[in-house]
Coordinates of N, CA and C in Angstrom, one line a residue:
X959 N 32.7 -23.6 -42.9 CA 31.3 -23.2 -43.0 C 30.4 -24.3 -43.0
X960 N 29.3 -24.2 -42.3 CA 28.3 -25.2 -42.2 C 27.6 -25.3 -43.6
X961 N 27.2 -26.5 -43.9 CA 26.5 -26.7 -45.2 C 25.1 -26.0 -45.1
X962 N 24.8 -25.3 -46.2 CA 23.5 -24.6 -46.2 C 22.5 -25.5 -46.9
X963 N 21.2 -25.5 -46.4 CA 20.2 -26.3 -47.0 C 19.8 -25.8 -48.4
X964 N 19.4 -26.7 -49.2 CA 19.0 -26.3 -50.6 C 17.6 -25.8 -50.4
X965 N 17.3 -24.6 -50.9 CA 16.0 -24.0 -50.8 C 15.3 -23.9 -52.2
X966 N 14.0 -24.1 -52.2 CA 13.3 -23.9 -53.5 C 13.2 -22.4 -53.7
X967 N 12.7 -22.1 -54.9 CA 12.6 -20.7 -55.3 C 11.6 -20.0 -54.3
X968 N 10.5 -20.6 -54.0 CA 9.5 -20.0 -53.1 C 10.0 -19.9 -51.7
X969 N 10.7 -21.0 -51.2 CA 11.3 -20.9 -49.9 C 12.3 -19.7 -49.8
X970 N 13.0 -19.5 -50.8 CA 14.0 -18.4 -50.8 C 13.3 -17.1 -50.9
X971 N 12.1 -17.0 -51.5 CA 11.3 -15.8 -51.5 C 10.9 -15.5 -50.1
X972 N 10.4 -16.5 -49.4 CA 10.0 -16.3 -48.0 C 11.2 -15.8 -47.1
X973 N 12.3 -16.4 -47.3 CA 13.5 -16.0 -46.5 C 13.9 -14.6 -46.9
X974 N 13.8 -14.3 -48.2 CA 14.2 -12.9 -48.6 C 13.3 -11.9 -47.9
X975 N 12.0 -12.2 -47.8 CA 11.1 -11.3 -47.1 C 11.5 -11.1 -45.7
X976 N 11.8 -12.2 -45.0 CA 12.2 -12.2 -43.6 C 13.5 -11.4 -43.5
X977 N 14.5 -11.6 -44.3 CA 15.7 -10.8 -44.2 C 15.5 -9.4 -44.5
X978 N 14.7 -9.1 -45.5 CA 14.4 -7.7 -45.9 C 13.7 -6.9 -44.8
X979 N 12.9 -7.7 -44.0 CA 12.1 -7.0 -42.9 C 13.1 -6.4 -41.8
X980 N 14.3 -6.9 -41.8 CA 15.3 -6.5 -40.8 C 14.9 -6.6 -39.3
X981 N 13.8 -7.4 -39.1 CA 13.4 -7.6 -37.7 C 14.2 -8.8 -37.1
X982 N 14.4 -8.7 -35.8 CA 15.1 -9.8 -35.1 C 14.3 -11.0 -35.2
X983 N 12.9 -10.9 -35.0 CA 12.0 -12.1 -35.1 C 10.8 -11.6 -35.8
X984 N 10.1 -12.5 -36.4 CA 8.9 -12.2 -37.2 C 7.9 -13.4 -37.1
X985 N 6.6 -13.0 -37.2 CA 5.6 -14.1 -37.2 C 5.0 -14.3 -38.6
X986 N 4.3 -15.4 -38.7 CA 3.8 -15.8 -40.0 C 2.9 -14.7 -40.7
X987 N 1.9 -14.1 -39.9 CA 1.1 -13.1 -40.5 C 1.9 -11.9 -41.1
X988 N 2.9 -11.5 -40.4 CA 3.8 -10.4 -40.9 C 4.5 -10.7 -42.2
X989 N 5.0 -12.0 -42.3 CA 5.6 -12.4 -43.5 C 4.6 -12.5 -44.7
X990 N 3.4 -13.1 -44.3 CA 2.4 -13.2 -45.4 C 2.0 -11.8 -45.9
X991 N 2.0 -10.8 -45.1 CA 1.6 -9.5 -45.5 C 2.8 -8.9 -46.4
X992 N 4.0 -9.2 -46.1 CA 5.1 -8.8 -46.9 C 5.1 -9.4 -48.3
X993 N 4.5 -10.6 -48.4 CA 4.5 -11.3 -49.7 C 3.2 -11.2 -50.4
X994 N 2.3 -10.3 -50.0 CA 1.0 -10.1 -50.6 C 1.1 -9.7 -52.1
X995 N 2.1 -8.9 -52.4 CA 2.3 -8.5 -53.8 C 2.8 -9.7 -54.7
X996 N 3.4 -10.7 -54.1 CA 3.9 -11.8 -54.9 C 2.8 -12.9 -55.0
X997 N 1.6 -12.6 -54.5 CA 0.4 -13.4 -54.6 C 0.7 -14.9 -54.1
X998 N 1.4 -14.9 -52.9 CA 1.6 -16.2 -52.3 C 0.5 -16.3 -51.2
X999 N -0.3 -17.4 -51.3 CA -1.4 -17.5 -50.3 C -0.9 -17.7 -48.9
X1000 N -1.7 -17.3 -47.9 CA -1.3 -17.4 -46.5 C -1.0 -18.8 -46.2
X1001 N -1.8 -19.8 -46.6 CA -1.5 -21.2 -46.3 C -0.2 -21.7 -46.9
X1002 N 0.1 -21.2 -48.0 CA 1.4 -21.5 -48.7 C 2.6 -21.0 -47.9
X1003 N 2.4 -19.7 -47.4 CA 3.5 -19.1 -46.6 C 3.7 -20.0 -45.3
X1004 N 2.5 -20.4 -44.7 CA 2.6 -21.3 -43.5 C 3.4 -22.6 -43.8
X1005 N 3.1 -23.2 -45.0 CA 3.8 -24.4 -45.3 C 5.3 -24.1 -45.5
X1006 N 5.6 -23.0 -46.2 CA 7.1 -22.7 -46.4 C 7.7 -22.4 -45.0
X1007 N 7.0 -21.8 -44.1 CA 7.6 -21.6 -42.7 C 8.0 -22.9 -42.1
X1008 N 7.0 -23.9 -42.2 CA 7.3 -25.2 -41.6 C 8.5 -25.9 -42.3
X1009 N 8.6 -25.8 -43.6 CA 9.7 -26.4 -44.3 C 11.0 -25.7 -43.9
X1010 N 11.0 -24.4 -43.8 CA 12.2 -23.6 -43.5 C 12.7 -23.9 -42.1
X1011 N 11.7 -24.2 -41.2 CA 12.0 -24.5 -39.8 C 12.7 -25.9 -39.8
X1012 N 12.1 -26.9 -40.5 CA 12.6 -28.2 -40.6 C 14.0 -28.3 -41.2
X1013 N 14.2 -27.4 -42.2 CA 15.5 -27.3 -42.9 C 16.6 -26.6 -42.0
X1014 N 16.2 -26.0 -40.9 CA 17.1 -25.3 -40.1 C 17.4 -23.9 -40.5
X1015 N 16.6 -23.3 -41.3 CA 16.8 -21.9 -41.7 C 16.1 -20.9 -40.7
X1016 N 15.1 -21.4 -39.9 CA 14.4 -20.6 -39.0 C 14.4 -21.3 -37.6
X1017 N 14.4 -20.6 -36.5 CA 14.3 -21.1 -35.2 C 13.2 -20.4 -34.4
X1018 N 12.6 -21.0 -33.5 CA 11.6 -20.4 -32.7 C 12.2 -19.3 -31.8
X1019 N 11.6 -18.2 -31.8 CA 12.1 -17.0 -31.0 C 11.3 -16.9 -29.8
X1020 N 10.0 -16.7 -29.9 CA 9.1 -16.5 -28.8 C 7.7 -16.6 -29.2
X1021 N 6.8 -16.6 -28.2 CA 5.4 -16.5 -28.5 C 4.8 -15.3 -27.8
X1022 N 3.8 -14.7 -28.5 CA 3.1 -13.6 -28.0 C 1.6 -13.9 -28.2
X1023 N 1.0 -14.4 -27.2 CA -0.4 -14.8 -27.3 C -0.5 -16.0 -28.3
X1024 N -1.3 -15.8 -29.4 CA -1.4 -16.9 -30.4 C -0.3 -16.8 -31.4
X1025 N 0.4 -15.7 -31.5 CA 1.4 -15.6 -32.5 C 2.7 -16.2 -32.1
X1026 N 3.3 -16.9 -33.1 CA 4.6 -17.6 -32.8 C 5.6 -16.8 -33.7
X1027 N 6.7 -16.4 -33.0 CA 7.7 -15.6 -33.7 C 9.0 -16.5 -34.0
X1028 N 9.5 -16.3 -35.2 CA 10.7 -17.1 -35.6 C 11.8 -16.1 -36.0
X1029 N 13.0 -16.6 -35.9 CA 14.1 -15.7 -36.4 C 15.0 -16.5 -37.3
X1030 N 15.6 -15.9 -38.3 CA 16.5 -16.6 -39.2 C 17.7 -17.1 -38.5
X1031 N 18.2 -18.3 -38.8 CA 19.4 -18.9 -38.2 C 20.6 -18.3 -38.8
X1032 N 20.6 -17.8 -40.1 CA 21.7 -17.2 -40.7 C 21.3 -16.0 -41.5
X1033 N 22.2 -15.1 -41.7 CA 22.0 -13.9 -42.5 C 21.9 -14.2 -43.9
X1034 N 21.4 -13.3 -44.7 CA 21.4 -13.5 -46.2 C 22.8 -13.7 -46.7
X1035 N 23.7 -12.9 -46.2 CA 25.1 -13.0 -46.7 C 25.7 -14.3 -46.4
X1036 N 25.5 -14.9 -45.2 CA 26.1 -16.2 -44.8 C 25.4 -17.3 -45.7
X1037 N 24.1 -17.1 -45.9 CA 23.4 -18.1 -46.8 C 24.0 -18.1 -48.2
X1038 N 24.1 -16.9 -48.7 CA 24.6 -16.8 -50.1 C 26.1 -17.3 -50.2
X1039 N 26.9 -16.9 -49.2 CA 28.3 -17.4 -49.2 C 28.4 -18.9 -49.2
X1040 N 27.6 -19.5 -48.3 CA 27.6 -21.0 -48.2 C 27.1 -21.6 -49.5
X1041 N 26.0 -21.1 -50.1 CA 25.5 -21.7 -51.3 C 26.5 -21.6 -52.4
X1042 N 27.2 -20.4 -52.6 CA 28.1 -20.2 -53.6 C 29.3 -21.2 -53.4
X1043 N 29.8 -21.2 -52.2 CA 30.9 -22.1 -51.8 C 30.6 -23.5 -52.2
X1044 N 29.4 -24.0 -51.8 CA 29.0 -25.4 -52.0 C 28.9 -25.6 -53.5
X1045 N 28.4 -24.7 -54.3 CA 28.3 -24.8 -55.7 C 29.7 -24.9 -56.4
X1046 N 30.6 -24.1 -55.9 CA 31.9 -24.1 -56.5 C 32.6 -25.4 -56.2
X1047 N 32.4 -25.9 -55.0 CA 33.1 -27.1 -54.6 C 32.6 -28.3 -55.4
X1048 N 31.3 -28.3 -55.7 CA 30.7 -29.4 -56.5 C 31.2 -29.3 -57.9
X1049 N 31.3 -28.1 -58.5 CA 31.7 -27.9 -59.9 C 33.1 -27.8 -60.2
X1050 N 33.9 -27.4 -59.2 CA 35.3 -27.1 -59.5 C 36.3 -27.7 -58.5
X1051 N 35.8 -28.5 -57.7 CA 36.7 -29.1 -56.7 C 37.3 -28.1 -55.7
X1052 N 36.7 -27.0 -55.6 CA 37.1 -25.9 -54.7 C 38.4 -25.3 -54.9
X1053 N 38.9 -25.5 -56.2 CA 40.2 -24.9 -56.5 C 40.0 -23.6 -57.3
X1054 N 40.7 -22.6 -57.0 CA 40.6 -21.3 -57.7 C 41.0 -21.5 -59.2
X1055 N 42.1 -22.2 -59.4 CA 42.5 -22.4 -60.8 C 41.5 -23.2 -61.6
X1056 N 40.8 -24.1 -61.0 CA 39.7 -24.8 -61.7 C 38.6 -23.9 -62.1
X1057 N 38.2 -23.0 -61.2 CA 37.2 -22.0 -61.5 C 37.6 -21.1 -62.6
X1058 N 38.8 -20.5 -62.5 CA 39.3 -19.6 -63.6 C 39.4 -20.4 -64.9
X1059 N 39.9 -21.6 -64.9 CA 40.0 -22.4 -66.1 C 38.6 -22.5 -66.8
X1060 N 37.6 -22.7 -66.0 CA 36.3 -22.9 -66.5 C 35.8 -21.7 -67.2
X1061 N 36.1 -20.5 -66.7 CA 35.8 -19.2 -67.3 C 36.4 -19.1 -68.7
X1062 N 37.5 -19.7 -68.9 CA 38.2 -19.7 -70.2 C 37.8 -20.9 -71.0
X1063 N 36.9 -21.7 -70.6 CA 36.4 -22.9 -71.3 C 37.4 -24.0 -71.4
X1064 N 38.2 -24.1 -70.4 CA 39.2 -25.2 -70.3 C 39.0 -26.1 -69.1
X1065 N 39.6 -27.3 -69.1 CA 39.5 -28.2 -67.9 C 40.4 -27.8 -66.8
X1066 N 41.6 -27.2 -67.1 CA 42.6 -26.8 -66.1 C 43.5 -25.8 -66.7
X1067 N 44.2 -25.1 -65.8 CA 45.2 -24.1 -66.2 C 46.6 -24.9 -66.2
X1068 N 47.5 -24.4 -67.1 CA 48.8 -25.0 -67.1 C 49.5 -24.5 -65.8
X1069 N 50.6 -25.2 -65.5 CA 51.3 -24.9 -64.2 C 51.8 -23.4 -64.2
X1070 N 52.3 -22.9 -65.3 CA 52.8 -21.5 -65.3 C 51.6 -20.5 -65.0
X1071 N 50.5 -20.7 -65.6 CA 49.4 -19.8 -65.4 C 48.8 -20.0 -63.9
X1072 N 48.9 -21.2 -63.4 CA 48.4 -21.4 -62.0 C 49.3 -20.6 -61.0
X1073 N 50.6 -20.7 -61.2 CA 51.6 -20.0 -60.4 C 51.4 -18.5 -60.5
X1074 N 51.2 -18.0 -61.7 CA 51.0 -16.6 -61.9 C 49.7 -16.1 -61.2
X1075 N 48.7 -16.9 -61.3 CA 47.4 -16.6 -60.6 C 47.6 -16.5 -59.1
X1076 N 48.2 -17.5 -58.5 CA 48.4 -17.5 -57.1 C 49.4 -16.4 -56.6
X1077 N 50.3 -16.0 -57.5 CA 51.3 -14.9 -57.1 C 50.5 -13.6 -57.2
X1078 N 49.6 -13.4 -58.1 CA 48.8 -12.2 -58.2 C 47.9 -12.1 -56.9
X1079 N 47.3 -13.2 -56.5 CA 46.5 -13.2 -55.3 C 47.4 -12.9 -54.0
X1080 N 48.5 -13.4 -54.0 CA 49.4 -13.2 -52.8 C 49.8 -11.7 -52.8
X1081 N 50.1 -11.1 -54.0 CA 50.5 -9.7 -54.1 C 49.3 -8.8 -53.6
X1082 N 48.1 -9.2 -54.0 CA 46.9 -8.5 -53.7 C 46.7 -8.5 -52.2
X1083 N 46.9 -9.7 -51.6 CA 46.7 -9.8 -50.1 C 47.7 -9.0 -49.4
X1084 N 49.0 -9.0 -49.9 CA 50.0 -8.3 -49.2 C 49.9 -6.7 -49.3
X1085 N 49.2 -6.3 -50.3 CA 49.0 -4.8 -50.5 C 48.2 -4.2 -49.3
X1086 N 47.4 -4.9 -48.7 CA 46.5 -4.4 -47.6 C 47.3 -4.0 -46.4

């Protein structure tokens, strides 16, 4: 999976509006209108658009007169999956047993518990 860019809270709000619109491409005025209830100024939305474009979250789709349309580079699901994976890798070395051990407040699982965990996963996968 490609590394996902780190987004600020406001940048993520703008992306959420774009994803929720379910449009293939969208222009700045349309997004600003979707965010009117969140009281984000038009100029701020414009700045976030530029940042999202530079971070690789948006790409130019087409122009229609003076309006410039952009489309998201990745879906909400792909972004969330990438962000979660990256966070897990940073915090737990991308090992499942490290993640599970953390939930139990431990640094690691003993060998027996690790084997049991992986056996459970294997059984689960083979059930399908």
